[in-house]
Amino acid sequence: MLSKPPGPADPALLARFAAIVGARHALTDPAAIAPYLSEERGLYQGRSPLVLRPGTVAEVAAILELASETGTPVVPQGGNTGLVGGQTPLHGEVVVSLRRLDRIREVDPTSNTMTCEAGVVLAKAQEAAATAGRLFPLSLGAEGSCTIGGNLATNAGGTGALAYGVARELVLGCCACFRARARSRPPSSASPPRRPRSHSSTLPRNAPAAR
Ligand SMILES: Cc1cc2nc3c(=O)[nH]c(=O)nc-3n(C[C@H](O)[C@H](O)[C@H](O)COP(=O)(O)OP(=O)(O)OC[C@H]3O[C@@H](n4cnc5c(N)ncnc54)[C@H](O)[C@@H]3O)c2cc1C
């Protein structure tokens, strides 16, 4: 049987994590932390001494470096809408909430692409595409709260999945932070990006999601 990993308890270690994001974005107050520990249905209840809310990719990378160096378990969290508890710190892990990384960096109608940070709420991405006269076809009941990072982590499907593919089929490339370092993986000629099944672009021109 797998043993549960211990949660971090050392105040000095927690202070090192907090210093990365600043006191304002390192939550330790139980009332402030509570919303990050359970999901809407109350099926999963976690515990954590610390919720970190990084505002830059560099801060995410620094958190993961320290976690790697100290063997500290962390749980990434986006909109906290997941239905199977993956975002819940069940064993006292440090929560890394990506919600502040919520910038849409670019919408390019010429290449039918957009570049989003992990914490962009799905509905906001849809709106940005629509404003540019395009359709971002990922659509599901949690779209007002769930984030692009969570959509990719769960490979969400939703109402447009049969016509346009699931979340990962809509992605051309991503920049990901691993525990020891940050890596960028643009699409390469050796490994061409996966295309939506029935369309040749990531942001197909406005069309009904269901056909
Ligand atoms: C009302 C409702 C309807 C839904 N309908 C559908 C549906 O039709 N089809 C479908 O496929 N799904 C559906 N879902 C599930 C939905 O896909 C997920 O809730 C959503 O994709 C999770 O996004 P989130 O930002 O809330 O992630 P969270 O719930 O915060 O996290 C989910 C998982 O992703 C990980 N994660 C989150 N962000 C990151 C990140 N930046 N980097 C790495 N890992 C990360 C977390 O650790 C966790 O394991 C529905 C959910 C709800 C509540």
mmCIF file of C-alpha atoms and ligand atoms in Angstrom:
data_model
loop_
_atom_site.group_PDB
_atom_site.id
_atom_site.type_symbol
_atom_site.label_atom_id
_atom_site.label_comp_id
_atom_site.label_asym_id
_atom_site.label_seq_id
_atom_site.Cartn_x
_atom_site.Cartn_y
_atom_site.Cartn_z
ATOM 1 C CA MET A 1 0.000 0.000 0.000
ATOM 2 C CA LEU A 2 1.286 3.481 -0.861
ATOM 3 C CA SER A 3 2.095 5.633 2.128
ATOM 4 C CA LYS A 4 0.776 9.177 2.167
ATOM 5 C CA PRO A 5 3.425 11.847 1.529
ATOM 6 C CA PRO A 6 3.849 14.107 4.523
ATOM 7 C CA GLY A 7 2.703 17.703 4.183
ATOM 8 C CA PRO A 8 5.194 20.501 4.871
ATOM 9 C CA ALA A 9 5.020 21.756 8.453
ATOM 10 C CA ASP A 10 8.312 23.578 8.956
ATOM 11 C CA PRO A 11 7.509 27.304 9.409
ATOM 12 C CA ALA A 12 10.926 28.319 8.076
ATOM 13 C CA LEU A 13 10.315 26.351 4.890
ATOM 14 C CA LEU A 14 6.846 27.822 4.485
ATOM 15 C CA ALA A 15 8.361 31.292 4.887
ATOM 16 C CA ARG A 16 10.783 30.562 2.041
ATOM 17 C CA PHE A 17 7.856 29.684 -0.211
ATOM 18 C CA ALA A 18 5.932 32.762 0.897
ATOM 19 C CA ALA A 19 8.896 35.011 0.109
ATOM 20 C CA ILE A 20 8.701 33.991 -3.562
ATOM 21 C CA VAL A 21 5.221 35.439 -4.102
ATOM 22 C CA GLY A 22 5.151 38.013 -1.295
ATOM 23 C CA ALA A 23 3.065 37.971 1.874
ATOM 24 C CA ARG A 24 -0.061 39.244 0.126
ATOM 25 C CA HIS A 25 -0.203 36.228 -2.144
ATOM 26 C CA ALA A 26 0.859 33.590 0.399
ATOM 27 C CA LEU A 27 -2.285 32.613 2.261
ATOM 28 C CA THR A 28 -1.996 30.986 5.682
ATOM 29 C CA ASP A 29 -5.139 32.217 7.390
ATOM 30 C CA PRO A 30 -7.544 29.230 7.635
ATOM 31 C CA ALA A 31 -10.507 31.317 6.481
ATOM 32 C CA ALA A 32 -8.610 32.563 3.420
ATOM 33 C CA ILE A 33 -7.364 29.084 2.579
ATOM 34 C CA ALA A 34 -10.713 27.307 3.013
ATOM 35 C CA PRO A 35 -12.058 27.906 -0.538
ATOM 36 C CA TYR A 36 -8.981 26.202 -1.983
ATOM 37 C CA LEU A 37 -9.412 23.072 0.134
ATOM 38 C CA SER A 38 -12.761 21.807 -1.069
ATOM 39 C CA GLU A 39 -14.785 21.845 -4.267
ATOM 40 C CA GLU A 40 -18.338 22.998 -4.834
ATOM 41 C CA ARG A 41 -20.036 19.685 -4.130
ATOM 42 C CA GLY A 42 -18.041 19.081 -0.937
ATOM 43 C CA LEU A 43 -17.028 15.596 -2.111
ATOM 44 C CA TYR A 44 -13.339 16.222 -1.505
ATOM 45 C CA GLN A 45 -11.926 17.987 1.541
ATOM 46 C CA GLY A 46 -8.228 18.780 1.716
ATOM 47 C CA ARG A 47 -5.884 20.444 4.174
ATOM 48 C CA SER A 48 -2.909 22.695 3.586
ATOM 49 C CA PRO A 49 -0.749 25.075 5.589
ATOM 50 C CA LEU A 50 -0.167 27.379 2.632
ATOM 51 C CA VAL A 51 -1.741 28.578 -0.614
ATOM 52 C CA LEU A 52 0.614 30.348 -3.009
ATOM 53 C CA ARG A 53 -0.749 32.655 -5.699
ATOM 54 C CA PRO A 54 2.138 33.362 -8.088
ATOM 55 C CA GLY A 55 1.707 36.223 -10.529
ATOM 56 C CA THR A 56 4.451 35.359 -13.021
ATOM 57 C CA VAL A 57 5.884 32.289 -14.704
ATOM 58 C CA ALA A 58 9.198 33.040 -12.976
ATOM 59 C CA GLU A 59 7.477 32.781 -9.602
ATOM 60 C CA VAL A 60 5.930 29.437 -10.577
ATOM 61 C CA ALA A 61 9.358 28.185 -11.623
ATOM 62 C CA ALA A 62 10.916 29.395 -8.348
ATOM 63 C CA ILE A 63 8.199 27.653 -6.306
ATOM 64 C CA LEU A 64 8.825 24.394 -8.131
ATOM 65 C CA GLU A 65 12.595 24.746 -7.763
ATOM 66 C CA LEU A 66 12.210 25.097 -4.008
ATOM 67 C CA ALA A 67 9.677 22.263 -3.900
ATOM 68 C CA SER A 68 12.104 20.065 -5.796
ATOM 69 C CA GLU A 69 15.054 21.045 -3.604
ATOM 70 C CA THR A 70 13.166 20.374 -0.370
ATOM 71 C CA GLY A 71 10.966 17.471 -1.471
ATOM 72 C CA THR A 72 7.835 19.486 -0.719
ATOM 73 C CA PRO A 73 4.619 18.185 -2.291
ATOM 74 C CA VAL A 74 2.573 20.766 -4.194
ATOM 75 C CA VAL A 75 -0.813 20.689 -5.931
ATOM 76 C CA PRO A 76 -1.545 23.010 -8.862
ATOM 77 C CA GLN A 77 -5.012 24.522 -8.897
ATOM 78 C CA GLY A 78 -6.883 26.531 -11.529
ATOM 79 C CA GLY A 79 -10.576 27.309 -11.187
ATOM 80 C CA ASN A 80 -11.125 24.469 -8.689
ATOM 81 C CA THR A 81 -13.981 23.055 -10.768
ATOM 82 C CA GLY A 82 -12.447 19.600 -11.282
ATOM 83 C CA LEU A 83 -14.830 16.775 -10.533
ATOM 84 C CA VAL A 84 -12.381 14.151 -9.273
ATOM 85 C CA GLY A 85 -10.407 16.010 -6.587
ATOM 86 C CA GLY A 86 -7.103 16.343 -8.475
ATOM 87 C CA GLN A 87 -6.851 19.993 -7.435
ATOM 88 C CA THR A 88 -7.475 19.259 -3.740
ATOM 89 C CA PRO A 89 -4.508 18.997 -1.320
ATOM 90 C CA LEU A 90 -5.623 15.702 0.196
ATOM 91 C CA HIS A 91 -2.329 15.094 2.012
ATOM 92 C CA GLY A 92 -1.449 18.576 3.244
ATOM 93 C CA GLU A 93 0.375 19.711 0.099
ATOM 94 C CA VAL A 94 1.122 23.363 -0.648
ATOM 95 C CA VAL A 95 -1.501 24.650 -3.096
ATOM 96 C CA VAL A 96 -0.180 26.590 -6.090
ATOM 97 C CA SER A 97 -3.109 28.558 -7.474
ATOM 98 C CA LEU A 98 -2.562 29.725 -11.054
ATOM 99 C CA ARG A 99 -5.532 32.086 -11.129
ATOM 100 C CA ARG A 100 -3.439 35.265 -11.155
ATOM 101 C CA LEU A 101 -1.780 34.179 -14.394
ATOM 102 C CA ASP A 102 -4.801 35.382 -16.318
ATOM 103 C CA ARG A 103 -3.477 37.387 -19.248
ATOM 104 C CA ILE A 104 -4.366 36.703 -22.842
ATOM 105 C CA ARG A 105 -1.041 37.659 -24.340
ATOM 106 C CA GLU A 106 -2.001 37.638 -27.988
ATOM 107 C CA VAL A 107 -4.892 36.938 -30.333
ATOM 108 C CA ASP A 108 -3.712 36.497 -33.904
ATOM 109 C CA PRO A 109 -6.584 36.156 -36.389
ATOM 110 C CA THR A 110 -4.108 35.689 -39.234
ATOM 111 C CA SER A 111 -2.734 32.443 -37.838
ATOM 112 C CA ASN A 112 -5.973 31.651 -35.990
ATOM 113 C CA THR A 113 -4.122 31.317 -32.694
ATOM 114 C CA MET A 114 -4.203 32.857 -29.265
ATOM 115 C CA THR A 115 -1.637 32.772 -26.506
ATOM 116 C CA CYS A 116 -3.080 32.443 -23.008
ATOM 117 C CA GLU A 117 -1.588 32.176 -19.568
ATOM 118 C CA ALA A 118 -2.615 29.161 -17.515
ATOM 119 C CA GLY A 119 -5.096 30.991 -15.303
ATOM 120 C CA VAL A 120 -7.201 32.505 -18.098
ATOM 121 C CA VAL A 121 -10.821 31.596 -17.470
ATOM 122 C CA LEU A 122 -12.242 29.631 -20.400
ATOM 123 C CA ALA A 123 -15.110 32.075 -20.985
ATOM 124 C CA LYS A 124 -12.605 34.924 -21.236
ATOM 125 C CA ALA A 125 -10.683 33.017 -23.926
ATOM 126 C CA GLN A 126 -13.921 32.396 -25.817
ATOM 127 C CA GLU A 127 -14.783 36.105 -25.636
ATOM 128 C CA ALA A 128 -11.339 37.135 -26.885
ATOM 129 C CA ALA A 129 -11.668 34.809 -29.873
ATOM 130 C CA ALA A 130 -15.189 36.086 -30.632
ATOM 131 C CA THR A 131 -13.965 39.682 -30.486
ATOM 132 C CA ALA A 132 -11.475 38.787 -33.213
ATOM 133 C CA GLY A 133 -14.224 37.146 -35.276
ATOM 134 C CA ARG A 134 -13.170 33.621 -34.409
ATOM 135 C CA LEU A 135 -14.562 30.723 -32.408
ATOM 136 C CA PHE A 136 -12.677 29.023 -29.605
ATOM 137 C CA PRO A 137 -14.763 25.868 -29.569
ATOM 138 C CA LEU A 138 -14.014 24.447 -26.119
ATOM 139 C CA SER A 139 -17.245 24.890 -24.176
ATOM 140 C CA LEU A 140 -18.502 23.261 -20.985
ATOM 141 C CA GLY A 141 -20.688 23.968 -18.003
ATOM 142 C CA ALA A 142 -17.825 25.250 -15.846
ATOM 143 C CA GLU A 143 -16.546 27.712 -18.475
ATOM 144 C CA GLY A 144 -17.211 30.767 -16.305
ATOM 145 C CA SER A 145 -14.780 29.474 -13.647
ATOM 146 C CA CYS A 146 -12.446 26.834 -15.084
ATOM 147 C CA THR A 147 -9.073 27.872 -16.487
ATOM 148 C CA ILE A 148 -7.153 26.991 -19.619
ATOM 149 C CA GLY A 149 -4.457 25.296 -17.485
ATOM 150 C CA GLY A 150 -7.062 23.115 -15.796
ATOM 151 C CA ASN A 151 -8.739 22.380 -19.138
ATOM 152 C CA LEU A 152 -5.455 21.113 -20.542
ATOM 153 C CA ALA A 153 -4.525 19.179 -17.405
ATOM 154 C CA THR A 154 -7.877 17.365 -17.497
ATOM 155 C CA ASN A 155 -8.031 17.274 -21.305
ATOM 156 C CA ALA A 156 -11.575 18.598 -21.094
ATOM 157 C CA GLY A 157 -14.101 17.747 -23.784
ATOM 158 C CA GLY A 158 -17.412 19.559 -23.570
ATOM 159 C CA THR A 159 -20.079 20.324 -26.143
ATOM 160 C CA GLY A 160 -17.740 20.837 -29.106
ATOM 161 C CA ALA A 161 -15.590 17.739 -28.584
ATOM 162 C CA LEU A 162 -17.005 15.671 -31.447
ATOM 163 C CA ALA A 163 -16.763 18.505 -33.948
ATOM 164 C CA TYR A 164 -13.493 20.142 -32.875
ATOM 165 C CA GLY A 165 -11.677 17.691 -30.600
ATOM 166 C CA VAL A 166 -10.866 17.814 -26.899
ATOM 167 C CA ALA A 167 -8.742 20.455 -25.158
ATOM 168 C CA ARG A 168 -5.312 19.125 -26.041
ATOM 169 C CA GLU A 169 -6.236 18.893 -29.711
ATOM 170 C CA LEU A 170 -6.717 22.660 -29.705
ATOM 171 C CA VAL A 171 -3.170 23.391 -28.514
ATOM 172 C CA LEU A 172 -0.223 24.188 -30.748
ATOM 173 C CA GLY A 173 2.417 24.535 -28.030
ATOM 174 C CA CYS A 174 2.888 25.312 -24.372
ATOM 175 C CA CYS A 175 5.423 26.638 -21.905
ATOM 176 C CA ALA A 176 5.494 24.391 -18.857
ATOM 177 C CA CYS A 177 7.293 24.627 -15.519
ATOM 178 C CA PHE A 178 8.526 21.333 -14.181
ATOM 179 C CA ARG A 179 9.827 20.741 -10.715
ATOM 180 C CA ALA A 180 13.436 21.493 -11.544
ATOM 181 C CA ARG A 181 13.273 23.964 -14.437
ATOM 182 C CA ALA A 182 11.033 25.778 -16.893
ATOM 183 C CA ARG A 183 10.920 24.558 -20.466
ATOM 184 C CA SER A 184 9.360 25.993 -23.552
ATOM 185 C CA ARG A 185 8.095 23.587 -26.177
ATOM 186 C CA PRO A 186 7.152 25.390 -29.362
ATOM 187 C CA PRO A 187 5.903 23.198 -32.155
ATOM 188 C CA SER A 188 8.797 21.835 -34.195
ATOM 189 C CA SER A 189 8.987 20.409 -37.681
ATOM 190 C CA ALA A 190 10.082 17.085 -36.180
ATOM 191 C CA SER A 191 6.930 16.968 -34.116
ATOM 192 C CA PRO A 192 4.097 18.766 -35.904
ATOM 193 C CA PRO A 193 1.244 20.106 -33.769
ATOM 194 C CA ARG A 194 -1.914 18.097 -33.558
ATOM 195 C CA ARG A 195 -4.782 19.674 -35.446
ATOM 196 C CA PRO A 196 -8.440 19.825 -34.543
ATOM 197 C CA ARG A 197 -10.009 16.851 -36.257
ATOM 198 C CA SER A 198 -12.344 18.603 -38.607
ATOM 199 C CA HIS A 199 -10.679 21.998 -39.006
ATOM 200 C CA SER A 200 -7.310 23.192 -40.133
ATOM 201 C CA SER A 201 -6.799 25.863 -37.494
ATOM 202 C CA THR A 202 -6.850 26.307 -33.741
ATOM 203 C CA LEU A 203 -9.386 29.118 -33.926
ATOM 204 C CA PRO A 204 -11.806 28.170 -36.630
ATOM 205 C CA ARG A 205 -13.905 30.944 -38.107
ATOM 206 C CA ASN A 206 -17.179 31.502 -36.308
ATOM 207 C CA ALA A 207 -19.358 28.483 -36.808
ATOM 208 C CA PRO A 208 -21.891 26.636 -34.715
ATOM 209 C CA ALA A 209 -20.141 24.461 -32.134
ATOM 210 C CA ALA A 210 -22.518 21.549 -32.658
ATOM 211 C CA ARG A 211 -23.394 20.299 -36.084
HETATM 212 C C1 LIG B 1 -20.537 22.172 -14.287
HETATM 213 C C2 LIG B 1 -19.372 21.415 -14.874
HETATM 214 C C3 LIG B 1 -19.485 20.888 -16.166
HETATM 215 C C4 LIG B 1 -18.423 20.172 -16.720
HETATM 216 N N1 LIG B 1 -18.571 19.649 -17.974
HETATM 217 C C5 LIG B 1 -17.563 18.989 -18.540
HETATM 218 C C6 LIG B 1 -17.692 18.452 -19.859
HETATM 219 O O1 LIG B 1 -18.718 18.569 -20.506
HETATM 220 N N2 LIG B 1 -16.612 17.807 -20.366
HETATM 221 C C7 LIG B 1 -15.457 17.648 -19.678
HETATM 222 O O2 LIG B 1 -14.512 17.068 -20.201
HETATM 223 N N3 LIG B 1 -15.311 18.137 -18.423
HETATM 224 C C8 LIG B 1 -16.339 18.784 -17.841
HETATM 225 N N4 LIG B 1 -16.184 19.280 -16.588
HETATM 226 C C9 LIG B 1 -14.915 19.124 -15.908
HETATM 227 C C10 LIG B 1 -13.994 20.259 -16.388
HETATM 228 O O3 LIG B 1 -13.321 19.797 -17.529
HETATM 229 C C11 LIG B 1 -12.970 20.591 -15.334
HETATM 230 O O4 LIG B 1 -13.668 21.001 -14.177
HETATM 231 C C12 LIG B 1 -12.052 21.744 -15.785
HETATM 232 O O5 LIG B 1 -11.427 21.454 -17.004
HETATM 233 C C13 LIG B 1 -10.988 21.960 -14.725
HETATM 234 O O6 LIG B 1 -10.458 23.251 -14.880
HETATM 235 P P1 LIG B 1 -10.003 24.075 -13.577
HETATM 236 O O7 LIG B 1 -9.269 25.273 -14.019
HETATM 237 O O8 LIG B 1 -11.178 24.308 -12.696
HETATM 238 O O9 LIG B 1 -8.990 23.059 -12.894
HETATM 239 P P2 LIG B 1 -8.924 22.576 -11.379
HETATM 240 O O10 LIG B 1 -10.222 21.978 -10.979
HETATM 241 O O11 LIG B 1 -8.393 23.645 -10.535
HETATM 242 O O12 LIG B 1 -7.844 21.424 -11.525
HETATM 243 C C14 LIG B 1 -8.153 20.226 -12.235
HETATM 244 C C15 LIG B 1 -6.852 19.409 -12.398
HETATM 245 O O13 LIG B 1 -5.947 20.117 -13.235
HETATM 246 C C16 LIG B 1 -4.739 20.393 -12.515
HETATM 247 N N5 LIG B 1 -4.336 21.734 -12.927
HETATM 248 C C17 LIG B 1 -5.085 22.864 -12.890
HETATM 249 N N6 LIG B 1 -4.420 23.897 -13.404
HETATM 250 C C18 LIG B 1 -3.204 23.435 -13.753
HETATM 251 C C19 LIG B 1 -2.052 24.027 -14.327
HETATM 252 N N7 LIG B 1 -2.017 25.337 -14.661
HETATM 253 N N8 LIG B 1 -0.981 23.239 -14.564
HETATM 254 C C20 LIG B 1 -1.011 21.924 -14.235
HETATM 255 N N9 LIG B 1 -2.057 21.299 -13.683
HETATM 256 C C21 LIG B 1 -3.142 22.046 -13.449
HETATM 257 C C22 LIG B 1 -5.090 20.262 -11.045
HETATM 258 O O14 LIG B 1 -3.968 19.910 -10.252
HETATM 259 C C23 LIG B 1 -6.125 19.155 -11.078
HETATM 260 O O15 LIG B 1 -5.489 17.892 -11.160
HETATM 261 C C24 LIG B 1 -17.231 19.988 -15.994
HETATM 262 C C25 LIG B 1 -17.113 20.522 -14.698
HETATM 263 C C26 LIG B 1 -18.177 21.214 -14.140
HETATM 264 C C27 LIG B 1 -18.030 21.778 -12.747
#
